[in-house]
Coordinates of C-alpha atoms in Angstrom, one line a residue:
M1 CA 6.9 226.9 150.5
V2 CA 6.9 222.9 150.8
S3 CA 4.9 220.0 150.4
H4 CA 1.8 219.3 152.6
L5 CA 3.6 216.1 154.0
T6 CA 6.7 218.6 154.3
M7 CA 5.9 222.1 156.5
V8 CA 4.6 225.2 155.8
Y9 CA 6.2 228.1 157.7
R10 CA 3.7 230.4 159.3
Q11 CA 4.8 233.5 161.9
G12 CA 7.0 231.4 163.5
Q13 CA 4.8 228.5 163.6
F14 CA 5.0 224.8 161.7
K15 CA 1.8 223.3 160.2
R16 CA 2.2 220.4 158.5
P17 CA -1.8 219.7 156.4
G18 CA -2.9 216.9 156.6
G19 CA -1.7 215.9 160.2
W20 CA 0.5 212.6 158.6
L21 CA 3.6 214.2 160.1
P22 CA 3.4 216.5 164.1
D23 CA 3.9 220.1 163.3
N24 CA 6.7 220.2 166.0
P25 CA 10.1 219.3 164.9
R26 CA 11.1 217.7 168.3
V27 CA 8.5 214.4 168.1
H28 CA 9.6 214.0 164.6
I29 CA 13.5 214.1 165.6
K30 CA 12.6 211.6 168.4
W31 CA 11.2 209.7 166.2
T32 CA 13.5 209.2 164.1
R33 CA 16.2 209.1 166.9
E34 CA 13.8 206.1 168.4
L35 CA 14.1 204.0 164.5
L36 CA 17.9 204.8 164.8
A37 CA 18.1 203.1 168.1
E38 CA 15.9 200.3 167.3
L39 CA 17.9 199.8 164.1
E40 CA 21.1 199.5 166.1
E41 CA 19.4 197.4 168.9
R42 CA 18.9 194.8 165.7
R43 CA 22.6 195.4 164.7
Q44 CA 23.8 194.5 168.3
S45 CA 21.5 191.1 168.2
R46 CA 22.0 189.8 164.9
G47 CA 25.7 192.0 163.4
A48 CA 25.3 193.9 160.7
L49 CA 22.6 193.3 158.0
R50 CA 24.4 191.6 155.0
A51 CA 23.3 193.3 151.7
D52 CA 21.3 190.1 150.6
D53 CA 19.4 189.8 153.8
R54 CA 17.0 192.8 153.2
A55 CA 14.0 193.0 151.8
W56 CA 13.9 192.4 148.1
P57 CA 12.3 195.7 146.8
V58 CA 15.4 197.8 149.1
Q59 CA 18.1 195.6 147.3
D60 CA 16.5 196.5 143.9
F61 CA 16.4 199.7 144.8
D62 CA 20.1 199.6 145.4
R63 CA 20.8 198.3 142.7
V64 CA 19.8 200.7 140.4
V65 CA 21.3 203.2 142.7
K66 CA 24.5 202.1 142.3
S67 CA 23.9 200.9 138.6
S68 CA 24.6 204.7 138.3
A69 CA 27.2 207.0 139.4
R70 CA 24.9 210.2 139.0
F71 CA 22.4 208.5 141.0
R72 CA 24.7 207.1 144.2
M73 CA 26.0 210.5 144.4
L74 CA 22.8 212.1 144.7
A75 CA 22.1 209.7 147.4
A76 CA 25.1 210.3 149.2
A77 CA 24.5 213.9 149.0
M78 CA 21.2 214.4 150.1
L79 CA 21.8 212.8 153.0
I80 CA 24.2 215.5 153.9
E81 CA 23.6 218.4 152.8
V82 CA 20.9 221.3 154.6
P83 CA 17.6 222.1 153.0
N84 CA 17.2 225.7 152.2
K85 CA 14.4 225.8 155.1
E86 CA 13.0 225.8 158.2
P87 CA 12.9 224.1 160.9
Y88 CA 16.6 222.6 159.5
A89 CA 18.5 225.6 158.2
S90 CA 18.9 227.2 162.3
D91 CA 19.3 224.2 162.9
P92 CA 22.0 222.1 159.9
V93 CA 23.0 219.3 163.4
G94 CA 20.1 219.0 165.3
T95 CA 17.4 217.2 163.5
S96 CA 20.1 215.4 160.8
T97 CA 19.4 211.7 161.6
I98 CA 19.9 209.5 158.8
R99 CA 23.9 210.8 157.2
D100 CA 24.4 207.5 155.8
Y101 CA 23.2 205.7 152.1
E102 CA 23.7 202.1 154.3
E103 CA 21.5 203.1 156.9
L104 CA 18.9 204.7 154.8
L105 CA 18.4 201.6 153.5
D106 CA 18.8 199.8 156.7
A107 CA 15.6 201.6 157.8
F108 CA 14.0 201.5 154.7
D109 CA 14.1 197.3 155.1
L110 CA 12.7 197.7 158.9
I111 CA 9.8 199.2 157.9
V112 CA 9.1 197.5 155.0
K113 CA 9.9 194.2 157.3
A114 CA 7.3 195.3 160.5
K115 CA 6.6 198.6 160.8
A116 CA 3.2 200.1 160.8
P117 CA 2.2 203.5 162.1
Q118 CA 1.2 204.1 165.3
W119 CA -0.5 206.3 167.4
S120 CA 0.7 208.3 169.5
M121 CA -0.4 212.0 171.6
S122 CA 3.5 212.8 172.5
E123 CA 4.3 215.1 175.5
F124 CA 4.6 217.6 173.1
N125 CA 0.5 217.3 171.8
S126 CA 1.8 216.3 168.8
N127 CA -0.1 213.7 167.3
M128 CA 2.0 210.7 165.4
I129 CA 4.3 209.7 162.4
G130 CA 1.5 208.5 159.8
F131 CA 4.2 208.8 156.8
P132 CA 7.0 206.9 158.8
F133 CA 8.9 206.9 155.2
N134 CA 8.1 210.7 154.5
A135 CA 9.3 210.9 158.3
I136 CA 13.0 209.6 157.2
L137 CA 13.3 211.8 153.6
D138 CA 11.3 215.0 155.1
R139 CA 15.2 216.4 155.0
P140 CA 16.9 214.7 152.6
M141 CA 14.3 215.3 150.2
A142 CA 14.3 219.4 150.7
T143 CA 17.7 219.6 149.4
P144 CA 19.2 220.4 145.9
S145 CA 20.5 216.5 145.4
G146 CA 16.8 215.2 146.9
Y147 CA 15.0 217.5 144.1
A148 CA 16.8 215.7 141.3
F149 CA 17.0 212.1 143.3
F150 CA 13.3 212.1 143.8
L151 CA 12.3 213.6 140.2
E152 CA 14.0 210.1 138.4
P153 CA 11.6 207.9 136.8
Q154 CA 13.6 204.7 137.8
I155 CA 14.3 205.5 141.3
N156 CA 10.4 205.9 141.8
E157 CA 10.0 202.8 139.6
K158 CA 12.0 201.1 142.9
L159 CA 10.2 203.2 145.2
K160 CA 7.2 201.9 144.1
L161 CA 8.0 198.6 145.0
I162 CA 9.3 199.1 148.2
L163 CA 5.8 201.0 149.2
N164 CA 3.9 198.0 147.5
A165 CA 5.9 195.6 149.4
W166 CA 5.0 197.8 152.5
R167 CA 1.3 197.1 151.9
D168 CA 1.2 193.9 151.4
N169 CA 4.1 192.3 154.1
V170 CA 2.5 194.2 157.2
L171 CA 0.0 197.4 156.4
S172 CA -2.5 195.5 154.7
T173 CA -2.2 192.0 157.0
E174 CA -2.4 191.1 160.5
K175 CA 1.3 192.1 160.9
S176 CA -0.6 195.7 161.5
L177 CA -3.3 194.4 163.6
H178 CA -1.3 195.3 166.5
V179 CA -2.1 199.1 166.6
I180 CA -5.6 198.7 165.2
S181 CA -6.6 198.5 169.0
T182 CA -8.3 200.7 171.9
A183 CA -4.6 200.8 173.6
S184 CA -2.5 204.1 174.0
N185 CA -0.7 203.4 171.0
G186 CA -4.0 202.3 169.0
W187 CA -5.9 204.0 166.3
L188 CA -9.0 203.0 168.5
N189 CA -8.1 204.9 171.6
E190 CA -10.5 207.2 173.4
K191 CA -8.2 210.5 171.5
S192 CA -7.6 209.5 168.3
L193 CA -11.1 208.6 168.2
K194 CA -12.7 211.5 169.5
I195 CA -10.0 213.5 166.8
I196 CA -12.1 210.8 163.9
E197 CA -15.7 211.3 165.3
D198 CA -14.6 215.9 165.2
E199 CA -13.0 216.0 161.9
T200 CA -15.8 213.8 160.2
N201 CA -19.3 215.5 162.6
V202 CA -18.7 218.7 160.1
D203 CA -22.8 218.6 159.9
G204 CA -23.8 219.8 163.3
R205 CA -24.0 216.1 164.6
H206 CA -23.0 214.1 167.3
L207 CA -22.2 210.8 166.1
K208 CA -20.0 208.6 167.5
F209 CA -17.6 206.6 165.7
T210 CA -19.6 203.3 165.6
E211 CA -22.3 204.9 164.7
L212 CA -20.6 206.5 161.7
F213 CA -18.2 203.4 160.6
D214 CA -18.7 199.8 159.4
C215 CA -17.3 198.3 163.0
D216 CA -17.6 195.7 165.4
P217 CA -16.9 196.4 169.1
I218 CA -18.8 193.4 170.1
R219 CA -17.8 190.5 168.8
D220 CA -14.3 191.7 168.4
P221 CA -13.0 194.1 171.1
A222 CA -9.8 194.0 169.8
H223 CA -9.2 195.1 166.8
W224 CA -13.5 196.2 166.2
G225 CA -13.9 194.1 163.1
F226 CA -11.3 195.3 161.3
T227 CA -8.7 192.7 159.5
S228 CA -5.5 195.4 158.9
W229 CA -4.5 198.7 159.0
D230 CA -5.2 199.5 155.8
D231 CA -8.5 198.4 156.1
F232 CA -9.3 200.4 159.1
F233 CA -8.3 203.3 157.2
V234 CA -10.2 202.5 154.3
R235 CA -13.2 201.8 156.3
R236 CA -16.9 202.4 155.3
F237 CA -19.7 204.7 156.7
K238 CA -22.3 202.4 158.5
D239 CA -24.8 203.8 156.3
I240 CA -23.8 206.2 153.8
D241 CA -26.9 207.1 152.3
T242 CA -28.2 208.7 155.6
I243 CA -24.7 210.0 157.0
R244 CA -23.5 211.2 153.5
P245 CA -26.7 211.9 151.0
V246 CA -26.2 212.8 147.6
H247 CA -27.7 216.5 147.9
F248 CA -29.9 217.3 144.6
P249 CA -29.6 213.7 143.3
T250 CA -31.5 214.6 140.1
D251 CA -30.3 217.5 139.3
T252 CA -27.9 217.4 136.8
K253 CA -26.5 220.9 137.4
W254 CA -25.4 220.2 140.5
I255 CA -21.8 219.5 141.7
A256 CA -21.1 216.5 144.1
N257 CA -18.0 217.1 146.7
S258 CA -16.1 213.2 145.4
C259 CA -13.9 213.7 148.6
E260 CA -13.9 214.1 152.1
S261 CA -11.7 217.2 152.0
L262 CA -10.6 220.7 152.8
P263 CA -11.0 223.5 149.4
F264 CA -7.4 224.1 148.7
A265 CA -7.5 226.2 145.5
R266 CA -9.5 227.3 142.8
Q267 CA -8.4 228.3 140.0
T268 CA -9.8 230.0 136.4
E269 CA -8.4 230.0 132.5
V270 CA -6.7 227.4 133.0
K271 CA -3.5 226.8 130.7
E272 CA -2.6 223.7 128.8
Y273 CA 1.4 224.5 130.3
D274 CA 2.0 226.7 132.7
S275 CA 4.9 226.7 135.2
F276 CA 3.5 224.6 138.4
W277 CA 6.5 224.3 139.8
L278 CA 7.1 227.9 140.3
K279 CA 5.9 230.0 143.2
G280 CA 2.1 230.2 142.9
Q281 CA 1.7 227.2 141.2
P282 CA -0.5 227.5 138.4
Y283 CA -2.1 224.3 137.0
S284 CA -0.6 222.9 133.8
V285 CA -3.4 220.5 132.5
A286 CA -2.1 218.9 130.2
E287 CA 0.9 217.6 132.9
M288 CA -1.7 216.7 135.1
L289 CA -3.8 214.1 132.7
N290 CA -0.4 212.8 131.5
C291 CA -0.9 214.9 127.6
E292 CA -3.7 212.9 127.0
P293 CA -4.6 214.6 124.0
R294 CA -8.1 213.4 123.7
Y295 CA -9.0 215.1 126.3
T296 CA -6.4 218.2 127.1
S297 CA -8.0 220.5 125.2
R298 CA -11.3 220.4 126.5
F299 CA -9.8 221.8 129.8
V300 CA -8.0 224.5 128.5
G301 CA -9.4 227.8 129.6
G302 CA -11.5 225.9 132.2
T303 CA -11.6 225.3 135.9
V304 CA -9.9 223.5 138.2
Y305 CA -10.7 222.9 142.0
Q306 CA -8.4 221.0 144.2
A307 CA -8.8 219.9 147.8
F308 CA -6.8 218.0 150.1
L309 CA -8.0 215.1 153.2
S310 CA -6.6 214.5 155.8
A311 CA -4.9 211.2 158.3
M312 CA -8.7 211.0 159.9
S313 CA -10.8 212.0 157.0
Y314 CA -12.9 209.0 154.8
H315 CA -10.7 208.0 152.2
R316 CA -13.0 206.9 149.2
W317 CA -13.8 208.9 146.3
H318 CA -17.0 209.2 144.9
S319 CA -18.2 210.7 141.5
P320 CA -19.2 214.5 141.6
V321 CA -21.1 213.8 138.4
K322 CA -24.3 211.7 136.2
G323 CA -22.8 210.0 133.3
D324 CA -20.6 208.0 131.4
I325 CA -16.8 207.1 132.9
V326 CA -15.6 207.3 129.3
H327 CA -11.5 207.1 131.0
A328 CA -9.9 205.9 134.1
T329 CA -6.5 205.4 134.1
V330 CA -3.7 205.4 137.5
I331 CA -0.7 207.5 136.3
D332 CA 3.2 206.3 137.7
G333 CA 4.6 209.3 139.2
T334 CA 6.8 210.6 141.7
Y335 CA 6.4 209.8 145.8
F336 CA 8.8 212.1 147.5
S337 CA 9.4 215.2 145.1
E338 CA 9.2 218.0 146.7
P339 CA 9.0 221.8 144.3
M340 CA 13.0 223.7 144.1
I341 CA 11.4 226.9 146.2
T342 CA 13.4 228.9 148.0
D343 CA 10.5 230.9 149.4
F344 CA 10.2 229.4 152.5
N345 CA 7.8 232.1 154.9
S346 CA 4.9 231.6 152.4
T347 CA 2.0 230.3 153.6
E348 CA 0.8 227.9 150.6
D349 CA 1.9 224.6 150.5
S350 CA 2.8 221.8 146.9
Q351 CA -0.3 220.2 146.5
G352 CA -0.8 222.6 143.4
Y353 CA 2.8 221.0 142.2
I354 CA 1.9 216.9 142.9
C355 CA -1.3 217.3 140.6
H356 CA 1.1 217.3 138.3
V357 CA 3.7 214.7 139.1
A358 CA 2.7 212.5 141.4
T359 CA 1.1 208.8 141.0
R360 CA -2.8 209.7 140.2
A361 CA -5.9 208.2 138.9
V362 CA -7.6 210.3 136.7
F363 CA -10.8 209.7 136.4
I364 CA -12.7 211.8 132.6
I365 CA -16.6 211.8 132.9
D366 CA -19.3 212.5 130.1
T367 CA -22.0 214.3 131.8
K368 CA -24.0 214.1 128.7
D369 CA -25.3 217.6 129.7
P370 CA -24.2 220.4 127.5
V371 CA -23.8 223.3 130.0
I372 CA -21.7 220.8 131.6
G373 CA -19.6 218.2 129.4
L374 CA -16.6 216.7 130.8
V375 CA -15.4 216.6 134.4
G376 CA -11.9 215.1 135.2
A377 CA -11.8 214.0 138.6
V378 CA -8.0 213.5 140.3
Y379 CA -7.2 211.5 142.6
V380 CA -3.0 212.1 143.9
G381 CA -1.2 210.2 145.8
M382 CA 1.9 210.9 147.5
A383 CA 5.1 209.6 149.3
D384 CA 3.8 206.8 151.6
V385 CA 0.3 207.1 150.0
S386 CA 1.3 204.8 147.1
T387 CA -2.0 203.0 145.8
C388 CA -4.3 204.7 144.0
E389 CA -7.1 202.2 143.6
I390 CA -9.7 202.4 141.2
L391 CA -12.4 200.2 141.5
E392 CA -12.5 197.3 138.8
K393 CA -15.6 198.5 137.5
F394 CA -14.2 201.1 136.0
R395 CA -11.5 199.6 134.7
G396 CA -12.5 196.9 132.6
S397 CA -13.8 198.5 129.1
L398 CA -15.5 202.0 128.9
P399 CA -17.7 203.6 128.6
V400 CA -19.4 202.6 132.0
A401 CA -22.2 204.4 133.6
V402 CA -21.4 205.6 136.8
E403 CA -24.6 207.3 139.4
K404 CA -23.7 210.9 141.1
G405 CA -22.1 209.9 144.5
E406 CA -21.3 206.6 143.7
E407 CA -17.8 205.7 144.6
I408 CA -15.6 205.0 142.2
G409 CA -12.1 204.2 143.8
M410 CA -9.9 204.8 147.1
F411 CA -6.5 205.8 148.5
H412 CA -5.3 202.8 149.9
H413 CA -2.8 204.2 153.3
G414 CA -4.8 206.9 154.0
G415 CA -5.0 209.9 150.7
S416 CA -3.5 212.8 150.3
T417 CA -5.2 215.7 147.5
H418 CA -7.8 215.8 144.6
S419 CA -8.5 217.9 142.1
L420 CA -12.2 218.4 139.5
L421 CA -11.5 219.9 136.7
F422 CA -14.5 221.9 134.1
E423 CA -14.3 223.3 130.4
K424 CA -14.1 226.2 129.6
K425 CA -17.6 227.0 128.9
V426 CA -19.0 226.0 132.8
R427 CA -20.2 228.7 134.8
L428 CA -20.1 227.7 138.3
A429 CA -21.8 229.2 141.5
W430 CA -19.7 227.3 144.3
V431 CA -21.2 226.9 148.1
S432 CA -19.6 229.1 150.1
E433 CA -17.5 226.6 152.4
A434 CA -15.7 226.0 149.3
S435 CA -13.4 228.7 149.3
P436 CA -10.3 228.3 150.0
E437 CA -9.6 231.7 151.7
T438 CA -12.1 230.8 154.3
A439 CA -12.4 227.0 154.9
T440 CA -11.6 226.0 158.3
R441 CA -13.3 222.2 158.0
N442 CA -13.7 219.4 155.3
I443 CA -16.7 219.4 153.2
P444 CA -18.6 216.3 153.5
I445 CA -18.4 213.6 150.9
R446 CA -21.2 213.4 148.6
S447 CA -22.9 217.2 149.5
A448 CA -23.7 220.3 146.7
L449 CA -20.1 222.2 145.6
A450 CA -21.2 223.7 143.0
Y451 CA -23.9 224.6 140.4
A452 CA -22.7 224.7 137.0
Y453 CA -24.9 226.9 134.7
A454 CA -24.6 228.4 131.2
A455 CA -22.6 231.4 130.1
V456 CA -24.8 234.6 129.1

């Protein structure tokens, strides 16, 4: 049982739900070795990188690590310990490529300054390294020392600065435009677009990328009107009211799907506090909502629905209900933390866990409908997905009215997972597609998700 960004081991095969890292370990190993070769080439041409030559957030991270014997010990140990999970447990050498703390800092520096995720369909038929930081931390984050290191608030504070610098220096700038192209390593090549189209056309239509999303391949054949990697990943539907209409827009008891996502879990009678870090990952409402006393009690005993976004998904959030947004905030949390669970033959992954500890945006919506009451919406970022943006309209003085299906925010650099919370009194009849046990495709955003009715 590991994070959805790391591996889930299923019947002798590895699967990474979400598609941000390749299923085949050999692709991951090859990418990391190529990164190390690039670092070595940089050393050969420029000499050893001095500490003060590294990007300032990397220097800041290093300063904090070296300010504490505990941090320094954990940072060193996590790079040489072998994770108690496959494929690492049976191959302790082959996948151990970054084993030195200074080398890790140099890898951080290289990514922050220049690396934009490239599309690739390798000889192993596995697509990409969409999360380069997660790729180099995949092994250390699953070690005993890594479990401790990546829960530390000071460490996460500095990781946030590193990830934000990467976003501001590369992902949101022209430096990343070379990967938004029709070249073989570009996100607009035929194979990449086919995967996006297949994942988006979940309603039986066969629309092309240019029909689905805002883009301009005629005026800008090089980049189709996109200005950066981030601009491509927060792309808008060309005509959302046609492509993703709001189902039952005037019926307040119909809940709309809030993210283009695949169902992951539904739990009822959730507790205020529960052992979310253990097998089964029960939801712990107080910690999901950052112990917000005004609202936690309203959802204790209620229902939590969770679904996750893939690398190719639409990454904006839309309100599941009509009402007033009475609370909207971003909670800073972890970026590379996964639960310390040793049952790695489990078919589960740890998306429930990250709802309680990872960086996330939390909304509370008052539907003003006595049958539904309050609805909570939690949008969770993790690893390289470091920015949860609440739209400006909902960042000021609250309450603010919101329509069902109205856009309320977005993930930058992709997406992770989201949860909806319902009060104890609410009874819900779910559409058949919302069953985590049988779901195989994304549920379209703004489509019908569940119908709320009063208990008899």
